[in-house]
Amino acid sequence: SSAPPSIPAIVQQLSTSMGCLLCKTCCGTDVDDIFTYDAPKTVRIRDARLGILQYAMMFFIAVYIVIFQLIRGNSYLKYRQPTVNVRMTLQQPTVNGCNPNDNDCQDSYKPYSQLPYCCSDKCIPQANGACKCPWRNFTNYQCKYVDGSGGAQANPENIVINTFRKEYNQERNASCGEDGCSKLWLNTDAEGRFMADIEDFTVLVDHAVQNQELGIARTSRQMSGWLLVNGTTEPQKQLCRSTDTASTQPVFGEPTSEAPCFIRPNMTGQESLDFFTVRTLMMAMGLNLDGSSYAGSGHSLRYEGLTVTLKISYFDTWPWHGVLWSSGGPNVSYVYSLVPLRENPYKVTELIYSDYPNKRMKLDMHGIYLSVVPEGQLGIFDLQTLLVTLTTSLTLLAIAATLVKYMAMYILTQREYYKEMLIQVSADFSDVRDLEAKADEEIEEIMRQKGLPLVGTRVQRILAVLAAGGLSHHNHSEPQPAEAPARNSFANAGSVRLLEAGEAQMRQRG
C-alpha cells in the first residue's frame, strides 16, 4: 500500500482545484490583480540586544495583562451597580434579646444610678431638668426611659436615634391678632431629658440588593456581612479585641485582635437579620456619646447629636478569585462602614397638640442621624468585556514595539545603522513631476541613456528611471555613502526583473 499524501501535497491539490474553478480574468482584468493580498513588510535586524529588549518588554506586559489585569483585577467581568432597599428600626434592650412585642418579653434597662449622665441626689439641681454632677464635665439632665419606637424617627434609608430631648409645653399668645404679634407661642414649662441606656439599644438593618441585567437578587438573609472597624483609637482597639469574629479582611481573612478589623454583625434568631448595639456602632467609629461635640459647643455628643453615613458596599467578586460562587449562584456579600461627622449636630422637631390650635408640646430631639448610602458593584463573566480588555491591552504591546524602534534609532550606540535599516527614503518627487511633464519619447530616451529596458507602463518606466538615479539636475537628495552605487545596482536589477516579468505577462495576455 502507498503512503498517505503529505499535508503540503493536500494543500497543493486544493489550491490547484480552486484555481481550475476560478476564471483567470474578470471583465478583462486578471483576478490576481483584483483579489490581491496586502501585507506589511518586516525588517529583521539580527541584533540580540534589540531582540532581548523587545521580548523582555513584551514579557512584562504579558505578565501585567494576565496576572494583574485579568487574574487579580478581574477585568474580564462585567460590573454593574445594584439597586438597594434598606429598612432600619430601633429596639430597646430586652432580656435575652427577646421580642418586645411579646407579652412575656421583659425589658432590660439599666437603673439611672448606673448611668453617669443622669441626675441623681448627689448632683446640684439646675433649671429645666439640668443638674451639675462632680464626676462629669458636661451638664447632666434627668433621664427618661423610652422604647425603640418612641426613641427613634425611622424613614426609608435613614433613622434618627434620640439621645436628648428638650420638651416645651407651649400656649398660643392670646394677645396676637390683627394688630400684630410680638411672640406667638409662650413656654409654660421646659425640661430637658437624656434617653436612658441608649447605648444598649439595638439598630436592626434589613436590606435587599438586585440587578436585573446580571440576574442577581438577594436579601440580607441570603448574604454575608461585616462591619469595618476602620481606625486605631482605643475604643476601636477594644472592640476588635473583644469580638471573637474579628478578621483581617471580609473574605479569606485571618482572625485578629488588632484594629482595624472586620467583625460580623449580630443576627436575629428566626429572620437572620443584622443588628448592632448603639455602643458597638459608636466604638466602631472611635467615638463616645459622652465625648465633646464641635468646638465651642460646651456640650457632649449625647446632648448635641451628630450625623453618620452608613455605607453598605456590596460585592460578589474578589481579587485573585474572580466571582465568589455558592450553590445558588454568585455569593453576594457586603461591608458596613461608618463615616461620622461629629462637628455637625443633628436635631429634629416634633409638635404634639393637646388643644389645637391653642396648646401644644414642642419636642426638640437631638441624636444620631444615621443615613444609608449603598456602594459597590456586582459582576459576572462577560465574553465581550474580556475581548475589550484584551484588545485594549494589545495597545501596550504596540507601544513596546514603538519604544524599541525609537530607542534603536535615536538612543542606542549603533543608532545610525539601525536608522538606515528601518527608514527607506523615497525618490525626489521633483523628478517625478518633471518626468510626468515629459513625453513618452523623452522618457524612452532617458531610459536608453541609463541602459534600462523599454518595458512596462508609463508609471513603471518613471519608477525605473527614479530607481536608476533620477534626473541629474535634481540630484539634491541626501549624500549617499560609498556603498550606495552597489545598493542602487541591486535595486536597479530588481526593478529590471520586475519590469521584464510584467512585459512577459502582458505578451501572454495579448
PDB file of C-alpha atoms in Angstrom, residues 425-434 466 469-480:
ATOM      1  CA  VAL A 425      13.834  57.278   1.741  1.00  0.00           C
ATOM      2  CA  SER A 426      11.716  57.754  -1.398  1.00  0.00           C
ATOM      3  CA  ALA A 427      12.881  59.287  -4.647  1.00  0.00           C
ATOM      4  CA  ASP A 428      12.846  63.029  -5.157  1.00  0.00           C
ATOM      5  CA  PHE A 429       9.327  63.925  -6.267  1.00  0.00           C
ATOM      6  CA  SER A 430      10.701  66.923  -8.145  1.00  0.00           C
ATOM      7  CA  ASP A 431      11.948  64.295 -10.612  1.00  0.00           C
ATOM      8  CA  VAL A 432       8.513  62.696 -10.593  1.00  0.00           C
ATOM      9  CA  ARG A 433       6.880  65.959 -11.579  1.00  0.00           C
ATOM     10  CA  ASP A 434       9.476  66.658 -14.292  1.00  0.00           C
ATOM     11  CA  LEU A 466      13.950  57.106 -10.410  1.00  0.00           C
ATOM     12  CA  GLY A 469      19.204  57.781 -10.063  1.00  0.00           C
ATOM     13  CA  GLY A 470      16.540  60.090 -11.458  1.00  0.00           C
ATOM     14  CA  LEU A 471      17.343  63.263 -13.361  1.00  0.00           C
ATOM     15  CA  SER A 472      20.865  64.561 -12.918  1.00  0.00           C
ATOM     16  CA  HIS A 473      19.884  68.206 -12.446  1.00  0.00           C
ATOM     17  CA  HIS A 474      17.652  67.261  -9.465  1.00  0.00           C
ATOM     18  CA  ASN A 475      20.278  65.338  -7.591  1.00  0.00           C
ATOM     19  CA  HIS A 476      19.858  67.204  -4.301  1.00  0.00           C
ATOM     20  CA  SER A 477      18.883  64.311  -2.072  1.00  0.00           C
ATOM     21  CA  GLU A 478      20.824  63.148   0.974  1.00  0.00           C
ATOM     22  CA  PRO A 479      24.532  62.315   0.406  1.00  0.00           C
ATOM     23  CA  GLN A 480      24.997  58.657  -0.488  1.00  0.00           C
TER      24      GLN A 480
END
